[in-house]
XYZ file of C-alpha atoms in Angstrom:
270
model
C 204.203 -93.623 -74.038
C 204.655 -94.707 -70.751
C 201.858 -98.868 -70.450
C 199.151 -98.177 -68.608
C 200.201 -101.236 -66.146
C 203.715 -103.619 -66.461
C 204.075 -107.080 -64.686
C 207.749 -107.977 -64.708
C 207.872 -111.131 -63.310
C 205.479 -110.935 -61.012
C 204.696 -113.644 -57.761
C 201.976 -114.975 -55.378
C 201.757 -116.891 -53.070
C 199.107 -116.975 -49.733
C 201.562 -118.256 -47.179
C 202.466 -122.278 -48.772
C 200.290 -121.248 -51.735
C 201.696 -120.172 -55.043
C 198.512 -118.245 -57.004
C 200.376 -116.515 -59.101
C 203.611 -117.435 -61.308
C 205.887 -115.323 -63.722
C 203.660 -112.895 -65.015
C 204.209 -110.680 -67.607
C 202.303 -108.285 -69.454
C 201.919 -104.955 -70.150
C 198.407 -102.585 -70.599
C 198.506 -99.937 -72.775
C 196.383 -96.518 -72.288
C 192.225 -97.054 -73.536
C 192.840 -100.115 -73.910
C 190.190 -102.961 -73.065
C 191.557 -105.245 -71.991
C 190.153 -108.296 -70.833
C 191.273 -111.276 -67.770
C 190.126 -114.449 -68.354
C 190.757 -118.158 -67.083
C 189.494 -121.039 -65.108
C 188.381 -120.500 -61.409
C 191.680 -121.252 -59.520
C 193.681 -119.726 -61.464
C 194.377 -116.629 -60.086
C 192.582 -113.496 -62.167
C 190.859 -111.727 -58.741
C 194.255 -112.425 -56.935
C 196.484 -110.353 -59.886
C 193.330 -107.973 -60.209
C 193.727 -106.887 -56.365
C 198.084 -106.918 -57.287
C 197.704 -104.655 -59.967
C 195.231 -102.452 -57.446
C 197.490 -102.333 -54.423
C 194.659 -104.049 -52.704
C 197.784 -107.060 -51.944
C 201.134 -105.749 -51.741
C 204.411 -107.888 -53.185
C 207.911 -107.148 -51.334
C 208.779 -109.074 -54.689
C 205.766 -107.483 -56.515
C 206.728 -105.589 -60.233
C 204.160 -103.297 -61.322
C 204.258 -100.069 -63.042
C 201.587 -98.192 -62.735
C 201.328 -95.139 -65.150
C 205.736 -96.186 -66.197
C 206.149 -95.294 -61.697
C 206.415 -98.224 -59.320
C 203.585 -99.298 -57.528
C 204.825 -98.775 -54.411
C 206.278 -95.722 -54.962
C 202.448 -94.786 -54.382
C 200.618 -93.988 -50.857
C 196.933 -95.269 -51.212
C 195.423 -91.780 -52.006
C 197.681 -91.187 -54.719
C 196.899 -94.600 -55.769
C 193.790 -94.393 -55.701
C 192.782 -91.407 -57.390
C 193.740 -92.878 -60.889
C 192.854 -96.314 -60.349
C 189.341 -97.360 -59.232
C 188.936 -101.313 -58.234
C 184.040 -102.458 -59.020
C 184.971 -105.918 -56.234
C 182.589 -108.733 -57.645
C 180.288 -107.726 -54.951
C 179.858 -105.865 -51.907
C 177.970 -105.701 -48.956
C 174.035 -104.446 -49.069
C 174.191 -104.155 -45.171
C 174.633 -100.064 -45.266
C 171.238 -97.981 -45.791
C 172.987 -95.661 -48.156
C 171.537 -94.021 -51.036
C 173.140 -94.841 -55.051
C 174.414 -90.780 -54.736
C 176.189 -91.120 -50.640
C 178.008 -94.330 -52.462
C 178.705 -92.609 -55.982
C 180.247 -89.699 -54.074
C 182.395 -92.290 -51.914
C 184.436 -92.139 -55.496
C 185.391 -88.466 -54.581
C 186.723 -89.757 -51.344
C 191.109 -89.731 -52.841
C 190.290 -86.510 -54.032
C 189.176 -84.341 -50.616
C 191.153 -82.632 -48.501
C 192.026 -82.691 -44.532
C 188.120 -82.378 -43.790
C 187.198 -84.898 -46.182
C 183.675 -82.367 -46.941
C 182.025 -82.503 -50.707
C 182.451 -79.257 -52.661
C 179.803 -78.151 -55.183
C 181.797 -79.669 -58.294
C 182.855 -83.002 -56.018
C 178.394 -83.352 -55.910
C 178.933 -82.020 -59.758
C 180.889 -85.082 -60.754
C 179.065 -87.379 -58.931
C 175.551 -86.466 -60.267
C 177.602 -86.119 -63.701
C 178.902 -89.649 -63.520
C 175.465 -91.195 -62.406
C 173.714 -90.144 -66.145
C 176.904 -91.203 -67.689
C 176.202 -94.566 -66.416
C 172.123 -94.437 -66.764
C 171.539 -94.440 -62.896
C 170.713 -91.004 -62.239
C 166.566 -91.753 -62.387
C 168.058 -93.844 -59.239
C 169.520 -91.388 -56.367
C 167.769 -91.896 -54.469
C 167.403 -94.823 -53.708
C 168.273 -97.559 -50.516
C 170.874 -100.002 -52.621
C 169.284 -102.636 -51.426
C 166.702 -101.893 -53.325
C 167.582 -102.379 -56.495
C 168.764 -105.351 -58.385
C 171.766 -106.678 -59.451
C 172.755 -105.189 -62.784
C 171.256 -101.807 -60.735
C 173.718 -102.313 -57.878
C 176.270 -103.298 -60.763
C 176.152 -99.981 -62.372
C 176.095 -97.804 -59.356
C 179.447 -99.571 -58.228
C 180.587 -98.144 -61.616
C 179.843 -95.040 -61.523
C 181.293 -94.618 -58.714
C 184.357 -95.708 -59.764
C 183.793 -93.329 -63.033
C 183.662 -90.372 -60.327
C 186.610 -91.621 -58.399
C 188.392 -89.599 -62.218
C 190.486 -93.291 -62.730
C 193.041 -93.755 -65.643
C 192.561 -96.612 -65.257
C 189.520 -98.994 -63.625
C 189.762 -102.532 -63.010
C 186.163 -104.777 -62.594
C 186.307 -107.912 -60.991
C 183.730 -109.789 -62.787
C 181.618 -107.307 -63.639
C 178.677 -109.262 -65.470
C 178.715 -112.707 -63.099
C 175.554 -113.333 -61.970
C 173.645 -111.533 -64.515
C 171.269 -112.351 -67.565
C 171.326 -111.687 -70.649
C 170.767 -108.119 -70.989
C 171.978 -106.752 -68.200
C 175.705 -108.066 -69.145
C 175.184 -106.706 -72.127
C 175.240 -103.318 -70.538
C 177.805 -103.482 -68.309
C 179.977 -104.671 -71.336
C 177.993 -101.362 -73.637
C 179.072 -99.193 -70.803
C 182.297 -100.446 -70.686
C 183.120 -99.974 -74.723
C 181.562 -96.507 -73.862
C 183.929 -95.722 -71.001
C 186.959 -96.698 -73.435
C 185.587 -94.459 -76.442
C 184.036 -91.700 -74.731
C 187.105 -91.126 -71.392
C 189.858 -93.018 -73.238
C 189.524 -95.125 -69.277
C 191.959 -97.951 -69.152
C 190.488 -100.966 -68.007
C 191.222 -104.032 -66.297
C 188.640 -106.303 -66.662
C 187.923 -110.853 -65.088
C 184.617 -112.416 -67.182
C 184.251 -115.861 -67.229
C 182.982 -115.167 -70.781
C 184.461 -116.067 -73.125
C 182.581 -114.574 -75.628
C 181.373 -112.158 -74.090
C 184.662 -111.265 -73.352
C 186.236 -111.632 -77.973
C 183.481 -109.299 -78.501
C 184.664 -106.652 -76.469
C 188.361 -106.768 -75.384
C 191.230 -105.478 -77.363
C 193.083 -108.461 -75.699
C 193.233 -110.984 -73.604
C 195.538 -112.768 -71.686
C 194.669 -116.626 -70.417
C 195.037 -117.574 -67.471
C 196.025 -121.802 -66.758
C 197.318 -122.569 -63.107
C 198.528 -119.406 -62.049
C 200.730 -118.688 -65.172
C 200.127 -116.788 -68.918
C 199.018 -119.794 -70.806
C 198.197 -116.467 -74.337
C 197.989 -112.779 -74.722
C 196.774 -111.037 -77.742
C 194.106 -110.432 -79.246
C 190.629 -112.461 -79.486
C 191.198 -113.373 -83.034
C 194.595 -114.850 -82.275
C 194.651 -116.566 -78.847
C 191.079 -118.237 -78.833
C 191.330 -121.728 -80.551
C 190.052 -125.357 -79.108
C 193.823 -125.855 -79.463
C 194.268 -123.169 -76.694
C 190.817 -123.335 -74.723
C 191.104 -126.729 -74.591
C 193.849 -127.867 -72.297
C 193.448 -124.959 -70.099
C 189.690 -125.294 -69.441
C 189.889 -129.639 -69.018
C 185.901 -129.487 -71.320
C 185.882 -130.003 -75.730
C 184.664 -126.923 -76.957
C 183.944 -125.706 -80.968
C 185.609 -122.456 -82.314
C 184.468 -120.557 -84.793
C 184.320 -117.570 -86.794
C 180.540 -115.778 -84.588
C 177.801 -114.166 -87.289
C 178.906 -110.759 -86.232
C 181.654 -110.525 -87.857
C 186.134 -111.477 -88.019
C 185.128 -112.389 -84.060
C 185.995 -117.032 -83.042
C 182.247 -117.906 -80.714
C 183.213 -121.048 -78.504
C 181.096 -124.079 -77.543
C 180.903 -126.209 -75.504
C 180.189 -129.250 -76.948
C 178.101 -131.550 -74.390
C 178.420 -135.179 -72.448
C 181.883 -135.513 -73.502
C 184.068 -133.413 -69.845
C 187.212 -134.801 -70.889
C 189.266 -135.786 -67.508
C 191.912 -133.836 -65.450
C 195.079 -134.579 -66.719
C 193.585 -136.444 -69.920
C 194.585 -133.523 -72.143
C 192.713 -132.714 -75.742
C 190.767 -134.049 -78.446
Protein backbone atom coordinates (compact mmCIF):
# COMPACT_ATOMS: atom_id res chain seq x y z
CA UNK A 1 0.00 0.00 0.00
CA UNK A 2 1.33 3.44 -0.96
CA UNK A 3 1.99 6.07 1.68
CA UNK A 4 -0.55 8.87 1.87
CA UNK A 5 2.36 11.32 1.77
CA UNK A 6 6.00 10.64 1.07
CA UNK A 7 8.64 13.36 1.28
CA UNK A 8 12.24 12.81 0.19
CA UNK A 9 15.17 15.20 0.50
CA UNK A 10 12.86 18.23 0.53
CA UNK A 11 14.42 21.68 0.77
CA UNK A 12 12.78 25.05 0.22
CA UNK A 13 13.84 28.69 0.32
CA UNK A 14 12.14 32.08 0.04
CA UNK A 15 14.63 33.89 -2.20
CA UNK A 16 17.87 33.70 -0.16
CA UNK A 17 16.24 32.48 3.06
CA UNK A 18 16.46 28.69 3.42
CA UNK A 19 13.39 27.52 5.35
CA UNK A 20 13.48 23.73 4.96
CA UNK A 21 16.56 21.57 4.56
CA UNK A 22 16.71 17.96 3.35
CA UNK A 23 13.51 16.60 4.94
CA UNK A 24 12.55 12.96 4.42
CA UNK A 25 9.57 11.22 6.05
CA UNK A 26 6.35 9.39 5.21
CA UNK A 27 2.76 9.37 6.47
CA UNK A 28 0.70 6.20 6.49
CA UNK A 29 -2.95 6.06 5.34
CA UNK A 30 -5.35 6.88 8.15
CA UNK A 31 -2.59 8.22 10.39
CA UNK A 32 -2.88 11.24 12.70
CA UNK A 33 0.48 12.91 12.05
CA UNK A 34 1.40 16.05 14.00
CA UNK A 35 4.26 18.44 13.21
CA UNK A 36 5.74 20.33 16.18
CA UNK A 37 8.63 22.72 16.62
CA UNK A 38 9.48 26.31 17.60
CA UNK A 39 8.31 29.39 15.73
CA UNK A 40 10.21 29.82 12.47
CA UNK A 41 11.11 26.14 12.13
CA UNK A 42 9.29 25.79 8.78
CA UNK A 43 6.07 24.06 9.84
CA UNK A 44 3.61 26.16 7.83
CA UNK A 45 5.85 26.13 4.75
CA UNK A 46 5.97 22.34 4.94
CA UNK A 47 2.17 22.13 5.14
CA UNK A 48 1.75 24.43 2.12
CA UNK A 49 4.22 22.36 0.08
CA UNK A 50 2.38 19.12 0.86
CA UNK A 51 -0.96 20.77 0.05
CA UNK A 52 0.39 22.05 -3.26
CA UNK A 53 -0.10 25.70 -2.29
CA UNK A 54 3.62 26.23 -2.74
CA UNK A 55 5.49 24.63 -5.61
CA UNK A 56 9.12 23.71 -5.90
CA UNK A 57 10.83 22.29 -8.96
CA UNK A 58 13.11 20.31 -6.69
CA UNK A 59 10.46 19.18 -4.21
CA UNK A 60 10.21 15.40 -4.01
CA UNK A 61 6.70 14.89 -2.69
CA UNK A 62 4.43 11.96 -3.53
CA UNK A 63 0.72 12.03 -2.76
CA UNK A 64 -0.94 8.61 -2.61
CA UNK A 65 1.94 7.13 -4.59
CA UNK A 66 2.02 9.79 -7.32
CA UNK A 67 4.38 12.74 -7.80
CA UNK A 68 2.57 15.87 -6.62
CA UNK A 69 3.55 17.59 -9.88
CA UNK A 70 1.48 15.07 -11.85
CA UNK A 71 -1.75 16.42 -10.31
CA UNK A 72 -3.70 19.34 -11.67
CA UNK A 73 -4.95 21.74 -9.00
CA UNK A 74 -8.54 20.50 -9.12
CA UNK A 75 -7.44 16.87 -9.11
CA UNK A 76 -5.16 17.50 -6.11
CA UNK A 77 -8.01 19.28 -4.29
CA UNK A 78 -10.08 16.10 -4.59
CA UNK A 79 -7.43 14.32 -2.54
CA UNK A 80 -6.16 17.00 -0.14
CA UNK A 81 -8.12 19.51 1.94
CA UNK A 82 -6.23 22.37 3.59
CA UNK A 83 -7.49 24.11 6.73
CA UNK A 84 -5.48 27.32 7.36
CA UNK A 85 -4.82 28.80 10.79
CA UNK A 86 -6.99 31.83 10.05
CA UNK A 87 -9.31 32.99 7.29
CA UNK A 88 -10.51 36.58 6.65
CA UNK A 89 -14.08 37.09 7.82
CA UNK A 90 -14.94 40.13 5.72
CA UNK A 91 -17.44 38.20 3.63
CA UNK A 92 -21.19 37.80 4.24
CA UNK A 93 -21.40 34.03 3.80
CA UNK A 94 -23.39 31.72 6.04
CA UNK A 95 -22.03 28.53 7.56
CA UNK A 96 -23.86 26.38 5.01
CA UNK A 97 -22.39 28.50 2.17
CA UNK A 98 -18.84 28.02 3.46
CA UNK A 99 -19.24 24.27 3.95
CA UNK A 100 -20.71 23.89 0.48
CA UNK A 101 -17.59 25.55 -0.96
CA UNK A 102 -15.89 22.26 -0.15
CA UNK A 103 -17.67 20.71 -3.13
CA UNK A 104 -15.92 23.06 -5.59
CA UNK A 105 -13.30 20.51 -6.79
CA UNK A 106 -16.11 18.09 -7.67
CA UNK A 107 -18.42 20.46 -9.56
CA UNK A 108 -18.85 20.41 -13.32
CA UNK A 109 -18.21 23.08 -15.92
CA UNK A 110 -20.99 25.41 -14.77
CA UNK A 111 -20.14 25.06 -11.06
CA UNK A 112 -23.70 24.26 -10.01
CA UNK A 113 -24.28 22.20 -6.86
CA UNK A 114 -26.47 19.12 -7.13
CA UNK A 115 -28.85 17.75 -4.53
CA UNK A 116 -26.14 15.27 -3.61
CA UNK A 117 -23.64 18.11 -3.02
CA UNK A 118 -26.11 19.82 -0.69
CA UNK A 119 -26.71 16.51 1.11
CA UNK A 120 -22.97 16.00 1.59
CA UNK A 121 -22.65 19.51 3.03
CA UNK A 122 -25.47 18.79 5.49
CA UNK A 123 -23.77 15.53 6.50
CA UNK A 124 -20.44 17.32 6.99
CA UNK A 125 -22.08 19.93 9.23
CA UNK A 126 -23.76 17.20 11.29
CA UNK A 127 -20.51 15.24 11.55
CA UNK A 128 -18.63 18.27 12.91
CA UNK A 129 -21.47 19.45 15.12
CA UNK A 130 -22.17 22.77 13.39
CA UNK A 131 -25.47 21.91 11.70
CA UNK A 132 -27.37 24.08 14.21
CA UNK A 133 -25.30 27.05 12.95
CA UNK A 134 -26.11 26.49 9.26
CA UNK A 135 -27.90 29.82 8.75
CA UNK A 136 -25.58 31.93 10.88
CA UNK A 137 -23.04 34.28 9.27
CA UNK A 138 -19.39 33.42 9.79
CA UNK A 139 -18.65 36.77 11.43
CA UNK A 140 -21.21 35.93 14.12
CA UNK A 141 -19.36 32.83 15.32
CA UNK A 142 -16.77 32.24 18.01
CA UNK A 143 -13.25 31.16 17.10
CA UNK A 144 -13.91 27.54 18.00
CA UNK A 145 -17.13 27.47 16.00
CA UNK A 146 -15.38 28.94 12.96
CA UNK A 147 -12.64 26.31 13.11
CA UNK A 148 -15.22 23.53 13.18
CA UNK A 149 -16.95 25.11 10.16
CA UNK A 150 -13.68 25.15 8.21
CA UNK A 151 -13.10 21.52 9.15
CA UNK A 152 -16.67 20.77 8.01
CA UNK A 153 -15.84 22.40 4.67
CA UNK A 154 -12.78 20.17 4.42
CA UNK A 155 -14.84 17.07 5.27
CA UNK A 156 -17.37 18.08 2.60
CA UNK A 157 -14.50 18.08 0.12
CA UNK A 158 -14.23 14.29 0.67
CA UNK A 159 -10.44 14.24 0.79
CA UNK A 160 -8.19 11.30 1.54
CA UNK A 161 -5.79 13.68 3.32
CA UNK A 162 -6.55 16.69 5.52
CA UNK A 163 -3.85 19.24 6.36
CA UNK A 164 -4.43 21.64 9.25
CA UNK A 165 -2.20 24.55 10.25
CA UNK A 166 -2.57 25.11 14.00
CA UNK A 167 -6.35 24.57 14.18
CA UNK A 168 -6.36 24.94 17.99
CA UNK A 169 -4.36 28.19 18.13
CA UNK A 170 -5.99 30.93 20.23
CA UNK A 171 -8.79 28.62 21.39
CA UNK A 172 -9.72 27.92 25.00
CA UNK A 173 -9.19 24.46 26.47
CA UNK A 174 -12.73 23.25 25.81
CA UNK A 175 -12.61 24.21 22.13
CA UNK A 176 -9.13 22.74 21.76
CA UNK A 177 -10.42 19.40 23.03
CA UNK A 178 -13.46 19.54 20.76
CA UNK A 179 -11.22 20.07 17.72
CA UNK A 180 -8.86 17.27 18.73
CA UNK A 181 -11.73 14.89 19.49
CA UNK A 182 -13.13 15.74 16.07
CA UNK A 183 -9.81 14.85 14.44
CA UNK A 184 -9.84 11.52 16.28
CA UNK A 185 -13.41 10.95 15.09
CA UNK A 186 -12.37 11.58 11.48
CA UNK A 187 -9.59 9.03 11.77
CA UNK A 188 -11.87 6.45 13.38
CA UNK A 189 -15.00 6.89 11.25
CA UNK A 190 -13.73 8.21 7.92
CA UNK A 191 -10.13 6.89 7.83
CA UNK A 192 -8.91 10.34 6.78
CA UNK A 193 -5.16 10.88 6.99
CA UNK A 194 -4.65 14.02 9.10
CA UNK A 195 -1.46 16.09 9.10
CA UNK A 196 -1.55 18.88 11.62
CA UNK A 197 0.73 21.61 12.94
CA UNK A 198 0.51 22.20 16.67
CA UNK A 199 2.35 24.29 19.26
CA UNK A 200 0.74 22.34 22.09
CA UNK A 201 3.08 19.42 22.71
CA UNK A 202 0.83 17.83 25.33
CA UNK A 203 -2.22 17.85 23.08
CA UNK A 204 -0.10 16.38 20.31
CA UNK A 205 1.20 13.66 22.63
CA UNK A 206 -2.33 12.67 23.65
CA UNK A 207 -3.75 12.34 20.14
CA UNK A 208 -1.00 11.85 17.55
CA UNK A 209 0.04 8.49 16.17
CA UNK A 210 3.28 10.06 14.99
CA UNK A 211 5.12 13.29 15.76
CA UNK A 212 7.62 15.09 13.56
CA UNK A 213 9.85 17.57 15.39
CA UNK A 214 11.37 20.36 13.29
CA UNK A 215 14.38 22.44 14.28
CA UNK A 216 15.56 25.27 12.05
CA UNK A 217 13.94 23.65 9.02
CA UNK A 218 15.54 20.26 9.63
CA UNK A 219 14.03 17.04 10.90
CA UNK A 220 15.11 16.63 14.52
CA UNK A 221 12.99 13.60 15.50
CA UNK A 222 10.22 11.51 13.95
CA UNK A 223 8.20 8.73 15.58
CA UNK A 224 5.58 7.85 18.22
CA UNK A 225 5.21 10.49 20.95
CA UNK A 226 6.52 8.28 23.76
CA UNK A 227 9.68 7.56 21.75
CA UNK A 228 10.68 11.13 20.93
CA UNK A 229 9.36 13.35 23.71
CA UNK A 230 12.11 13.61 26.30
CA UNK A 231 13.90 16.55 27.88
CA UNK A 232 17.09 15.50 26.07
CA UNK A 233 15.27 15.81 22.74
CA UNK A 234 13.14 18.88 23.43
CA UNK A 235 15.40 21.21 25.41
CA UNK A 236 17.97 21.75 22.62
CA UNK A 237 15.16 22.43 20.13
CA UNK A 238 13.06 24.82 22.23
CA UNK A 239 15.96 26.35 24.18
CA UNK A 240 14.28 26.25 27.57
CA UNK A 241 14.30 23.79 30.49
CA UNK A 242 11.53 21.23 30.41
CA UNK A 243 10.36 18.44 32.67
CA UNK A 244 9.08 15.36 30.84
CA UNK A 245 7.31 12.69 32.89
CA UNK A 246 4.44 10.25 32.45
CA UNK A 247 0.97 11.69 32.10
CA UNK A 248 -1.59 10.65 34.75
CA UNK A 249 -3.77 9.59 31.80
CA UNK A 250 -1.54 6.61 31.11
CA UNK A 251 1.46 5.63 29.00
CA UNK A 252 1.93 9.11 27.53
CA UNK A 253 4.68 11.69 28.00
CA UNK A 254 3.75 14.97 29.69
CA UNK A 255 5.83 18.09 29.09
CA UNK A 256 6.03 20.86 31.71
CA UNK A 257 8.08 24.07 31.27
CA UNK A 258 10.28 24.97 34.22
CA UNK A 259 9.66 28.67 35.07
CA UNK A 260 12.44 31.15 35.65
CA UNK A 261 15.23 29.16 34.01
CA UNK A 262 15.14 30.19 30.36
CA UNK A 263 18.20 29.02 28.45
CA UNK A 264 19.68 31.62 26.13
CA UNK A 265 20.11 30.47 22.57
CA UNK A 266 23.37 28.67 22.02
CA UNK A 267 24.01 27.70 25.66
CA UNK A 268 22.56 24.22 25.33
CA UNK A 269 20.53 22.20 27.82
CA UNK A 270 21.02 21.31 31.43
